[in-house]
Amino acid sequence: MSKKQLRRTTLVAVLLAAVTTATAQGAVSASAEASTARPSAAAPSAVRGIEDDVARSLAVSLADAGWRSQVRSAALSSAQVDVQDLTARATTRSGKALIPAVREADRRIAAAKGLAASTGSLLRVRLGDTSMREDLTGGAVPLVAAAPADDTAETITAYDSHGRAHTLDARKVPQRPVYVVDIDVSKALAAGLGVLRTEFAKHGVATPAPQSRQAAGGWWSTRVTSVELADDEEPWVKGDAEVYTLVTGFGLDGKVRVDTVDMPYLNSDGVVYYPNQILVNWSNYKYNLADAVMMEDDGDTNYQALAQALTTALLTITDQGAYIPLVNAVLAAIPTSWWTDDPDYVDSWYTLARSDSGRRNGAAGNGWMTVEPYFVEQF
């Protein structure tokens, strides 16, 4: 079973477990009511459709031997190539002809992901697999494909220099070199987390803790010392996903609070990472408990829609004088269209306490992490 399938089958169990928690009933009800009015995210296929158009146009342009040589040099010298920069440096008519379409595609992708136009270029092109380098160096004319949205895809569509579509096995690396058009998800995530933080602050769900709240000389935190996600086979054409975590609890003002934590190192399943990363800053929270929902962006996340959905749902939940688990409210707030194609949910952790130390398994069974209390001293 793949990671995506695992998430689909375990999500229902996670939500049902949350519902059985008596103290969470108010959160479930509130989030359900808010979800009926939440905005829909851009369709998961929107970004992939744009990438597919660019892939076909790039493939056709490679009929020009001079331009093909320029693209080949760039692909062999870098793990991923900025498509907008590549076309801007084109020395042939075929390459230069792509400039307007690529700029427009970058603009449309930023809009589909809820990012500002000033985010800049997001499209990248890379060689599908390192085993293709020898044939590409030898002068083979490559196909061009868009990265698939779904890890469970069995086939992908690639284009040749005549614009003809070819169906490739997503699990078996083809003999012919393939360029893959994808998004710089690291850049997109950095911009997206900025959108989330801005929206959370605007709606009062990320208010900084006052200095008086912090203990003399510093503050207590929960630190992640090691973490691993499930080991699953992914298509050869699939690029790395960017992972982030939404930490939720009740702030000092009694409102639900959300903090974003970027985890850029978590790009491979089945690998144990040792980040020693701060996950929770306890000076921001009223209670000695918080929840964590781990998400990923592998291309289609609309951050503006996510921020609006979360704030709409979470602001309806009030402090009842006792801690209420919020994982189910976060999951219920995520636009439903995200679960139909490429879920961005990875796993979740309920009721993390400041005193927690040791291994904590995710509720969805897709990952684990070890944590420890850590005191952050002031200078």
mmCIF file of C-alpha atoms in Angstrom:
data_model
loop_
_atom_site.group_PDB
_atom_site.id
_atom_site.type_symbol
_atom_site.label_atom_id
_atom_site.label_comp_id
_atom_site.label_asym_id
_atom_site.label_seq_id
_atom_site.Cartn_x
_atom_site.Cartn_y
_atom_site.Cartn_z
ATOM 1 C CA MET A 1 0.000 0.000 0.000
ATOM 2 C CA SER A 2 1.389 3.399 -0.951
ATOM 3 C CA LYS A 3 1.688 6.410 1.311
ATOM 4 C CA LYS A 4 -1.240 8.160 -0.392
ATOM 5 C CA GLN A 5 -3.518 5.136 -0.053
ATOM 6 C CA LEU A 6 -2.454 4.738 3.574
ATOM 7 C CA ARG A 7 -3.477 8.299 4.327
ATOM 8 C CA ARG A 8 -6.892 7.832 2.736
ATOM 9 C CA THR A 9 -7.675 4.674 4.716
ATOM 10 C CA THR A 10 -6.395 5.976 8.038
ATOM 11 C CA LEU A 11 -7.970 9.433 7.891
ATOM 12 C CA VAL A 12 -11.428 8.108 8.767
ATOM 13 C CA ALA A 13 -10.003 6.214 11.734
ATOM 14 C CA VAL A 14 -8.207 9.332 12.940
ATOM 15 C CA LEU A 15 -11.368 11.417 12.779
ATOM 16 C CA LEU A 16 -13.496 8.770 14.489
ATOM 17 C CA ALA A 17 -10.958 8.479 17.283
ATOM 18 C CA ALA A 18 -11.139 12.219 17.774
ATOM 19 C CA VAL A 19 -14.921 12.202 17.872
ATOM 20 C CA THR A 20 -14.950 9.662 20.702
ATOM 21 C CA THR A 21 -12.970 12.053 22.847
ATOM 22 C CA ALA A 22 -15.677 13.765 24.882
ATOM 23 C CA THR A 23 -13.817 17.012 25.272
ATOM 24 C CA ALA A 24 -13.378 17.260 21.511
ATOM 25 C CA GLN A 25 -17.090 17.162 20.716
ATOM 26 C CA GLY A 26 -17.422 20.921 20.765
ATOM 27 C CA ALA A 27 -14.491 21.300 18.390
ATOM 28 C CA VAL A 28 -15.924 18.751 15.978
ATOM 29 C CA SER A 29 -19.300 20.464 15.894
ATOM 30 C CA ALA A 30 -17.828 23.917 15.441
ATOM 31 C CA SER A 31 -15.446 22.875 12.698
ATOM 32 C CA ALA A 32 -18.206 21.023 10.839
ATOM 33 C CA GLU A 33 -20.421 24.106 10.852
ATOM 34 C CA ALA A 34 -17.581 26.326 9.679
ATOM 35 C CA SER A 35 -16.578 23.922 6.928
ATOM 36 C CA THR A 36 -19.857 24.467 5.064
ATOM 37 C CA ALA A 37 -18.866 28.061 4.417
ATOM 38 C CA ARG A 38 -15.163 27.580 3.774
ATOM 39 C CA PRO A 39 -13.706 28.457 0.339
ATOM 40 C CA SER A 40 -12.700 25.691 -2.001
ATOM 41 C CA ALA A 41 -9.054 25.295 -2.907
ATOM 42 C CA ALA A 42 -7.997 25.452 -6.522
ATOM 43 C CA ALA A 43 -8.619 22.077 -8.113
ATOM 44 C CA PRO A 44 -5.608 19.810 -7.565
ATOM 45 C CA SER A 45 -5.411 19.363 -11.356
ATOM 46 C CA ALA A 46 -5.056 23.107 -11.993
ATOM 47 C CA VAL A 47 -1.321 23.276 -11.346
ATOM 48 C CA ARG A 48 -0.683 19.953 -13.093
ATOM 49 C CA GLY A 49 -2.610 21.138 -16.136
ATOM 50 C CA ILE A 50 -0.382 24.186 -16.415
ATOM 51 C CA GLU A 51 2.726 22.037 -16.025
ATOM 52 C CA ASP A 52 1.453 19.690 -18.725
ATOM 53 C CA ASP A 53 0.990 22.581 -21.167
ATOM 54 C CA VAL A 54 4.532 23.760 -20.499
ATOM 55 C CA ALA A 55 5.878 20.220 -20.878
ATOM 56 C CA ARG A 56 4.291 19.857 -24.316
ATOM 57 C CA SER A 57 5.529 23.273 -25.490
ATOM 58 C CA LEU A 58 9.046 22.547 -24.267
ATOM 59 C CA ALA A 59 9.024 19.157 -25.986
ATOM 60 C CA VAL A 60 8.034 20.708 -29.319
ATOM 61 C CA SER A 61 10.733 23.368 -28.992
ATOM 62 C CA LEU A 62 13.406 20.655 -28.692
ATOM 63 C CA ALA A 63 13.081 19.967 -32.428
ATOM 64 C CA ASP A 64 15.574 22.837 -32.689
ATOM 65 C CA ALA A 65 18.996 21.158 -32.330
ATOM 66 C CA GLY A 66 20.679 24.304 -31.010
ATOM 67 C CA TRP A 67 18.091 24.881 -28.330
ATOM 68 C CA ARG A 68 18.060 21.181 -27.491
ATOM 69 C CA SER A 69 21.797 21.347 -26.863
ATOM 70 C CA GLN A 70 21.399 24.360 -24.585
ATOM 71 C CA VAL A 71 18.704 22.635 -22.519
ATOM 72 C CA ARG A 72 20.798 19.467 -22.361
ATOM 73 C CA SER A 73 23.788 21.346 -20.950
ATOM 74 C CA ALA A 74 21.643 22.989 -18.312
ATOM 75 C CA ALA A 75 19.978 19.719 -17.276
ATOM 76 C CA LEU A 76 23.307 17.894 -16.975
ATOM 77 C CA SER A 77 24.872 20.629 -14.869
ATOM 78 C CA SER A 78 22.081 21.109 -12.311
ATOM 79 C CA ALA A 79 19.631 18.943 -10.386
ATOM 80 C CA GLN A 80 16.826 21.308 -11.396
ATOM 81 C CA VAL A 81 16.766 24.208 -13.820
ATOM 82 C CA ASP A 82 14.677 27.364 -13.493
ATOM 83 C CA VAL A 83 12.565 27.294 -16.679
ATOM 84 C CA GLN A 84 12.035 31.047 -16.778
ATOM 85 C CA ASP A 85 15.766 31.661 -16.410
ATOM 86 C CA LEU A 86 16.534 28.993 -18.996
ATOM 87 C CA THR A 87 14.317 30.573 -21.635
ATOM 88 C CA ALA A 88 15.601 34.071 -20.778
ATOM 89 C CA ARG A 89 19.123 32.878 -21.636
ATOM 90 C CA ALA A 90 18.026 31.170 -24.852
ATOM 91 C CA THR A 91 20.187 31.897 -27.889
ATOM 92 C CA THR A 92 17.810 30.419 -30.463
ATOM 93 C CA ARG A 93 14.420 31.479 -31.757
ATOM 94 C CA SER A 94 12.740 28.325 -30.443
ATOM 95 C CA GLY A 95 13.902 28.962 -26.902
ATOM 96 C CA LYS A 96 13.061 32.665 -26.937
ATOM 97 C CA ALA A 97 9.575 31.892 -28.250
ATOM 98 C CA LEU A 98 8.777 30.142 -24.976
ATOM 99 C CA ILE A 99 9.433 33.217 -22.800
ATOM 100 C CA PRO A 100 5.891 34.714 -22.772
ATOM 101 C CA ALA A 101 4.173 31.367 -22.194
ATOM 102 C CA VAL A 102 6.541 30.400 -19.358
ATOM 103 C CA ARG A 103 6.090 33.734 -17.587
ATOM 104 C CA GLU A 104 2.320 33.429 -17.867
ATOM 105 C CA ALA A 105 2.457 29.845 -16.595
ATOM 106 C CA ASP A 106 4.462 30.941 -13.534
ATOM 107 C CA ARG A 107 1.917 33.684 -12.865
ATOM 108 C CA ARG A 108 -1.000 31.247 -13.140
ATOM 109 C CA ILE A 109 0.690 28.704 -10.862
ATOM 110 C CA ALA A 110 1.315 31.324 -8.187
ATOM 111 C CA ALA A 111 -2.350 32.329 -8.368
ATOM 112 C CA ALA A 112 -3.506 28.678 -8.186
ATOM 113 C CA LYS A 113 -1.391 28.191 -5.065
ATOM 114 C CA GLY A 114 -2.641 31.358 -3.392
ATOM 115 C CA LEU A 115 0.752 33.077 -3.671
ATOM 116 C CA ALA A 116 1.618 36.623 -4.658
ATOM 117 C CA ALA A 117 2.712 37.328 -8.221
ATOM 118 C CA SER A 118 5.962 38.642 -6.725
ATOM 119 C CA THR A 119 6.837 35.053 -5.746
ATOM 120 C CA GLY A 120 8.593 34.872 -9.112
ATOM 121 C CA SER A 121 9.503 31.806 -11.133
ATOM 122 C CA LEU A 122 8.299 28.457 -9.786
ATOM 123 C CA LEU A 123 8.593 26.134 -12.792
ATOM 124 C CA ARG A 124 11.626 23.874 -12.908
ATOM 125 C CA VAL A 125 12.817 21.184 -15.303
ATOM 126 C CA ARG A 126 14.998 18.227 -14.353
ATOM 127 C CA LEU A 127 16.160 14.902 -15.677
ATOM 128 C CA GLY A 128 13.746 12.173 -14.632
ATOM 129 C CA ASP A 129 16.411 9.779 -13.333
ATOM 130 C CA THR A 130 20.193 9.844 -13.001
ATOM 131 C CA SER A 131 20.419 6.678 -15.115
ATOM 132 C CA MET A 132 19.355 8.795 -18.120
ATOM 133 C CA ARG A 133 22.466 10.967 -18.067
ATOM 134 C CA GLU A 134 24.514 8.713 -20.357
ATOM 135 C CA ASP A 135 21.920 8.611 -23.152
ATOM 136 C CA LEU A 136 21.244 12.330 -22.822
ATOM 137 C CA THR A 137 24.959 13.070 -23.081
ATOM 138 C CA GLY A 138 25.081 10.871 -26.185
ATOM 139 C CA GLY A 139 22.608 13.136 -27.965
ATOM 140 C CA ALA A 140 19.311 11.279 -27.549
ATOM 141 C CA VAL A 141 16.262 13.502 -28.063
ATOM 142 C CA PRO A 142 14.365 13.406 -24.747
ATOM 143 C CA LEU A 143 10.678 13.284 -24.058
ATOM 144 C CA VAL A 144 9.152 15.855 -21.710
ATOM 145 C CA ALA A 145 6.550 15.086 -19.008
ATOM 146 C CA ALA A 146 4.857 16.922 -16.159
ATOM 147 C CA ALA A 147 5.408 15.475 -12.688
ATOM 148 C CA PRO A 148 2.377 13.412 -11.598
ATOM 149 C CA ALA A 149 0.161 14.646 -8.795
ATOM 150 C CA ASP A 150 -0.421 11.213 -7.344
ATOM 151 C CA ASP A 151 2.201 8.861 -5.907
ATOM 152 C CA THR A 152 -0.026 5.937 -6.913
ATOM 153 C CA ALA A 153 -0.041 6.844 -10.623
ATOM 154 C CA GLU A 154 0.667 3.808 -12.806
ATOM 155 C CA THR A 155 1.350 5.758 -15.998
ATOM 156 C CA ILE A 156 2.432 9.244 -17.007
ATOM 157 C CA THR A 157 2.124 11.165 -20.264
ATOM 158 C CA ALA A 158 5.244 12.446 -21.980
ATOM 159 C CA TYR A 159 5.582 14.418 -25.227
ATOM 160 C CA ASP A 160 8.047 14.208 -28.104
ATOM 161 C CA SER A 161 9.363 16.994 -30.339
ATOM 162 C CA HIS A 162 6.329 16.607 -32.642
ATOM 163 C CA GLY A 163 3.930 17.162 -29.751
ATOM 164 C CA ARG A 164 2.783 13.551 -29.766
ATOM 165 C CA ALA A 165 1.801 11.981 -26.439
ATOM 166 C CA HIS A 166 3.508 8.817 -25.167
ATOM 167 C CA THR A 167 2.306 6.744 -22.207
ATOM 168 C CA LEU A 168 5.128 5.695 -19.877
ATOM 169 C CA ASP A 169 5.203 3.239 -16.992
ATOM 170 C CA ALA A 170 5.416 5.305 -13.807
ATOM 171 C CA ARG A 171 7.148 2.466 -11.943
ATOM 172 C CA LYS A 172 9.738 1.518 -14.545
ATOM 173 C CA VAL A 173 12.425 3.948 -15.673
ATOM 174 C CA PRO A 174 12.200 4.247 -19.480
ATOM 175 C CA GLN A 175 15.162 3.684 -21.794
ATOM 176 C CA ARG A 176 14.736 7.102 -23.399
ATOM 177 C CA PRO A 177 15.711 10.220 -21.423
ATOM 178 C CA VAL A 178 12.813 12.232 -20.014
ATOM 179 C CA TYR A 179 12.780 15.820 -18.814
ATOM 180 C CA VAL A 180 10.298 16.409 -15.993
ATOM 181 C CA VAL A 181 8.553 19.767 -15.580
ATOM 182 C CA ASP A 182 7.814 20.389 -11.917
ATOM 183 C CA ILE A 183 7.527 23.130 -9.305
ATOM 184 C CA ASP A 184 10.226 24.348 -6.961
ATOM 185 C CA VAL A 185 8.228 23.208 -3.929
ATOM 186 C CA SER A 186 10.877 24.490 -1.533
ATOM 187 C CA LYS A 187 10.418 28.032 -2.845
ATOM 188 C CA ALA A 188 6.645 27.633 -2.994
ATOM 189 C CA LEU A 189 6.501 26.343 0.584
ATOM 190 C CA ALA A 190 8.570 29.239 1.929
ATOM 191 C CA ALA A 191 6.185 31.690 0.263
ATOM 192 C CA GLY A 192 3.163 29.645 1.323
ATOM 193 C CA LEU A 193 4.115 29.532 4.990
ATOM 194 C CA GLY A 194 4.479 33.301 4.797
ATOM 195 C CA VAL A 195 0.878 33.487 3.561
ATOM 196 C CA LEU A 196 -0.288 31.258 6.422
ATOM 197 C CA ARG A 197 1.545 33.280 9.070
ATOM 198 C CA THR A 198 0.199 36.562 7.690
ATOM 199 C CA GLU A 199 -3.383 35.288 7.630
ATOM 200 C CA PHE A 200 -3.121 33.680 11.067
ATOM 201 C CA ALA A 201 -1.758 36.907 12.547
ATOM 202 C CA LYS A 202 -4.467 38.935 10.791
ATOM 203 C CA HIS A 203 -7.176 36.807 12.414
ATOM 204 C CA GLY A 204 -5.506 36.672 15.827
ATOM 205 C CA VAL A 205 -4.598 32.978 15.837
ATOM 206 C CA ALA A 206 -0.854 33.534 15.984
ATOM 207 C CA THR A 207 -0.413 36.370 18.469
ATOM 208 C CA PRO A 208 3.120 36.466 19.962
ATOM 209 C CA ALA A 209 3.352 35.697 23.656
ATOM 210 C CA PRO A 210 4.180 38.665 25.897
ATOM 211 C CA GLN A 211 7.661 38.822 27.368
ATOM 212 C CA SER A 212 6.178 38.418 30.835
ATOM 213 C CA ARG A 213 5.011 34.923 29.877
ATOM 214 C CA GLN A 214 8.520 33.685 29.255
ATOM 215 C CA ALA A 215 10.409 32.260 32.187
ATOM 216 C CA ALA A 216 13.372 34.209 33.487
ATOM 217 C CA GLY A 217 16.269 33.605 31.190
ATOM 218 C CA GLY A 218 14.375 31.730 28.439
ATOM 219 C CA TRP A 219 11.425 29.485 27.598
ATOM 220 C CA TRP A 220 10.511 25.814 27.463
ATOM 221 C CA SER A 221 10.016 24.002 24.188
ATOM 222 C CA THR A 222 9.467 20.541 22.764
ATOM 223 C CA ARG A 223 12.297 19.536 20.457
ATOM 224 C CA VAL A 224 12.165 16.826 17.751
ATOM 225 C CA THR A 225 15.337 14.759 18.035
ATOM 226 C CA SER A 226 14.492 12.191 15.339
ATOM 227 C CA VAL A 227 11.665 11.578 12.873
ATOM 228 C CA GLU A 228 10.750 9.111 10.131
ATOM 229 C CA LEU A 229 7.892 8.740 7.661
ATOM 230 C CA ALA A 230 6.676 5.414 6.223
ATOM 231 C CA ASP A 231 8.784 3.767 3.536
ATOM 232 C CA ASP A 232 6.784 3.603 0.286
ATOM 233 C CA GLU A 233 7.709 3.109 -3.346
ATOM 234 C CA GLU A 234 7.145 6.249 -5.390
ATOM 235 C CA PRO A 235 7.185 6.757 -9.175
ATOM 236 C CA TRP A 236 10.626 7.403 -10.687
ATOM 237 C CA VAL A 237 9.304 10.671 -12.067
ATOM 238 C CA LYS A 238 8.138 11.987 -8.703
ATOM 239 C CA GLY A 239 10.154 14.757 -7.075
ATOM 240 C CA ASP A 240 10.630 15.448 -3.383
ATOM 241 C CA ALA A 241 7.753 16.845 -1.348
ATOM 242 C CA GLU A 242 8.201 19.644 1.155
ATOM 243 C CA VAL A 243 6.872 18.900 4.642
ATOM 244 C CA TYR A 244 5.608 21.326 7.274
ATOM 245 C CA THR A 245 3.694 20.981 10.538
ATOM 246 C CA LEU A 246 0.778 22.961 11.945
ATOM 247 C CA VAL A 247 1.075 23.117 15.744
ATOM 248 C CA THR A 248 -2.252 23.954 17.393
ATOM 249 C CA GLY A 249 -3.479 24.689 20.884
ATOM 250 C CA PHE A 250 -5.016 27.518 22.892
ATOM 251 C CA GLY A 251 -3.129 30.769 23.097
ATOM 252 C CA LEU A 252 -2.901 32.946 26.168
ATOM 253 C CA ASP A 253 -5.929 34.935 24.977
ATOM 254 C CA GLY A 254 -8.106 31.808 24.974
ATOM 255 C CA LYS A 255 -8.301 31.665 21.182
ATOM 256 C CA VAL A 256 -7.144 28.717 19.124
ATOM 257 C CA ARG A 257 -3.553 29.256 18.073
ATOM 258 C CA VAL A 258 -1.716 27.878 15.021
ATOM 259 C CA ASP A 259 2.048 27.937 14.525
ATOM 260 C CA THR A 260 3.772 26.763 11.330
ATOM 261 C CA VAL A 261 6.992 24.738 11.436
ATOM 262 C CA ASP A 262 8.942 24.122 8.232
ATOM 263 C CA MET A 263 10.627 20.696 7.942
ATOM 264 C CA PRO A 264 12.596 20.977 4.684
ATOM 265 C CA TYR A 265 14.827 17.997 5.470
ATOM 266 C CA LEU A 266 11.908 15.498 5.410
ATOM 267 C CA ASN A 267 12.073 14.742 1.701
ATOM 268 C CA SER A 268 12.494 10.959 1.653
ATOM 269 C CA ASP A 269 10.342 8.217 3.135
ATOM 270 C CA GLY A 270 11.992 5.439 5.120
ATOM 271 C CA VAL A 271 14.880 7.646 6.258
ATOM 272 C CA VAL A 272 15.439 8.604 9.894
ATOM 273 C CA TYR A 273 16.345 12.270 10.294
ATOM 274 C CA TYR A 274 17.901 13.848 13.384
ATOM 275 C CA PRO A 275 16.960 17.532 13.177
ATOM 276 C CA ASN A 276 16.971 18.630 16.847
ATOM 277 C CA GLN A 277 14.297 21.071 15.738
ATOM 278 C CA ILE A 278 12.012 23.146 17.964
ATOM 279 C CA LEU A 279 8.415 22.027 17.394
ATOM 280 C CA VAL A 280 6.474 23.767 20.185
ATOM 281 C CA ASN A 281 7.231 27.022 21.985
ATOM 282 C CA TRP A 282 5.268 26.537 25.213
ATOM 283 C CA SER A 283 5.389 30.208 26.164
ATOM 284 C CA ASN A 284 2.776 30.767 23.431
ATOM 285 C CA TYR A 285 0.217 28.367 24.910
ATOM 286 C CA LYS A 286 -2.228 28.510 27.820
ATOM 287 C CA TYR A 287 -2.316 24.777 28.501
ATOM 288 C CA ASN A 288 0.389 22.166 28.843
ATOM 289 C CA LEU A 289 -0.889 20.360 25.731
ATOM 290 C CA ALA A 290 -0.764 20.960 21.980
ATOM 291 C CA ASP A 291 -1.482 19.012 18.784
ATOM 292 C CA ALA A 292 0.558 18.687 15.610
ATOM 293 C CA VAL A 293 -0.693 18.046 12.062
ATOM 294 C CA MET A 294 2.007 17.256 9.516
ATOM 295 C CA MET A 295 1.304 18.292 5.930
ATOM 296 C CA GLU A 296 3.173 18.271 2.629
ATOM 297 C CA ASP A 297 3.250 20.350 -0.517
ATOM 298 C CA ASP A 298 4.166 18.428 -3.642
ATOM 299 C CA GLY A 299 2.790 21.043 -5.988
ATOM 300 C CA ASP A 300 -0.929 21.685 -5.642
ATOM 301 C CA THR A 301 -1.422 23.262 -2.195
ATOM 302 C CA ASN A 302 -3.386 26.524 -2.232
ATOM 303 C CA TYR A 303 -2.117 28.347 0.844
ATOM 304 C CA GLN A 304 -4.612 31.184 0.714
ATOM 305 C CA ALA A 305 -7.504 28.704 0.695
ATOM 306 C CA LEU A 306 -5.897 26.684 3.484
ATOM 307 C CA ALA A 307 -5.405 29.770 5.669
ATOM 308 C CA GLN A 308 -8.981 30.927 5.122
ATOM 309 C CA ALA A 309 -10.407 27.472 5.798
ATOM 310 C CA LEU A 310 -8.425 27.013 9.001
ATOM 311 C CA THR A 311 -9.165 30.446 10.442
ATOM 312 C CA THR A 312 -12.867 30.174 9.554
ATOM 313 C CA ALA A 313 -13.163 26.833 11.340
ATOM 314 C CA LEU A 314 -10.841 27.353 14.292
ATOM 315 C CA LEU A 315 -12.112 30.775 15.318
ATOM 316 C CA THR A 316 -15.495 29.203 16.108
ATOM 317 C CA ILE A 317 -13.898 27.037 18.825
ATOM 318 C CA THR A 318 -13.822 28.664 22.238
ATOM 319 C CA ASP A 319 -11.815 27.900 25.340
ATOM 320 C CA GLN A 320 -13.967 25.829 27.704
ATOM 321 C CA GLY A 321 -11.492 26.010 30.569
ATOM 322 C CA ALA A 322 -9.882 22.698 29.633
ATOM 323 C CA TYR A 323 -7.729 21.526 26.767
ATOM 324 C CA ILE A 324 -9.616 20.399 23.627
ATOM 325 C CA PRO A 325 -7.809 18.294 20.979
ATOM 326 C CA LEU A 326 -7.791 20.223 17.705
ATOM 327 C CA VAL A 327 -6.457 17.721 15.168
ATOM 328 C CA ASN A 328 -9.939 16.738 14.021
ATOM 329 C CA ALA A 329 -10.925 20.384 13.597
ATOM 330 C CA VAL A 330 -7.861 21.029 11.427
ATOM 331 C CA LEU A 331 -8.539 17.979 9.255
ATOM 332 C CA ALA A 332 -12.214 18.879 8.903
ATOM 333 C CA ALA A 333 -11.252 22.390 7.795
ATOM 334 C CA ILE A 334 -9.037 21.215 4.933
ATOM 335 C CA PRO A 335 -10.922 21.744 1.623
ATOM 336 C CA THR A 336 -12.521 18.444 0.633
ATOM 337 C CA SER A 337 -11.228 18.648 -2.938
ATOM 338 C CA TRP A 338 -7.728 18.024 -1.577
ATOM 339 C CA TRP A 339 -8.683 14.487 -0.541
ATOM 340 C CA THR A 340 -9.931 13.433 -3.986
ATOM 341 C CA ASP A 341 -6.634 13.383 -5.838
ATOM 342 C CA ASP A 342 -3.429 14.122 -3.936
ATOM 343 C CA PRO A 343 -3.882 14.415 -0.163
ATOM 344 C CA ASP A 344 -1.544 16.859 1.507
ATOM 345 C CA TYR A 345 -2.059 15.278 4.931
ATOM 346 C CA VAL A 346 0.859 13.201 6.279
ATOM 347 C CA ASP A 347 0.124 12.393 9.928
ATOM 348 C CA SER A 348 -0.963 13.894 13.241
ATOM 349 C CA TRP A 349 0.002 13.819 16.908
ATOM 350 C CA TYR A 350 -2.519 14.416 19.679
ATOM 351 C CA THR A 351 -1.873 15.933 23.101
ATOM 352 C CA LEU A 352 1.831 16.609 23.048
ATOM 353 C CA ALA A 353 2.818 17.672 26.569
ATOM 354 C CA ARG A 354 5.749 19.823 27.635
ATOM 355 C CA SER A 355 7.092 16.942 29.701
ATOM 356 C CA ASP A 356 6.906 14.402 26.851
ATOM 357 C CA SER A 357 10.120 12.546 26.161
ATOM 358 C CA GLY A 358 10.726 9.610 23.837
ATOM 359 C CA ARG A 359 9.003 8.136 20.806
ATOM 360 C CA ARG A 360 5.531 9.275 19.738
ATOM 361 C CA ASN A 361 3.804 7.428 16.883
ATOM 362 C CA GLY A 362 1.530 9.364 14.542
ATOM 363 C CA ALA A 363 -2.210 8.731 14.786
ATOM 364 C CA ALA A 364 -2.386 7.728 11.114
ATOM 365 C CA GLY A 365 0.487 5.266 11.453
ATOM 366 C CA ASN A 366 2.455 7.001 8.737
ATOM 367 C CA GLY A 367 5.286 8.305 10.882
ATOM 368 C CA TRP A 368 6.916 8.628 14.281
ATOM 369 C CA MET A 369 9.121 11.106 16.063
ATOM 370 C CA THR A 370 11.085 11.250 19.271
ATOM 371 C CA VAL A 371 10.765 14.391 21.330
ATOM 372 C CA GLU A 372 12.276 15.886 24.466
ATOM 373 C CA PRO A 373 11.737 18.965 26.660
ATOM 374 C CA TYR A 374 14.286 21.635 25.825
ATOM 375 C CA PHE A 375 14.905 24.949 27.574
ATOM 376 C CA VAL A 376 15.860 27.783 25.221
ATOM 377 C CA GLU A 377 18.105 30.151 27.114
ATOM 378 C CA GLN A 378 18.252 33.863 26.438
ATOM 379 C CA PHE A 379 21.572 35.565 25.857
#
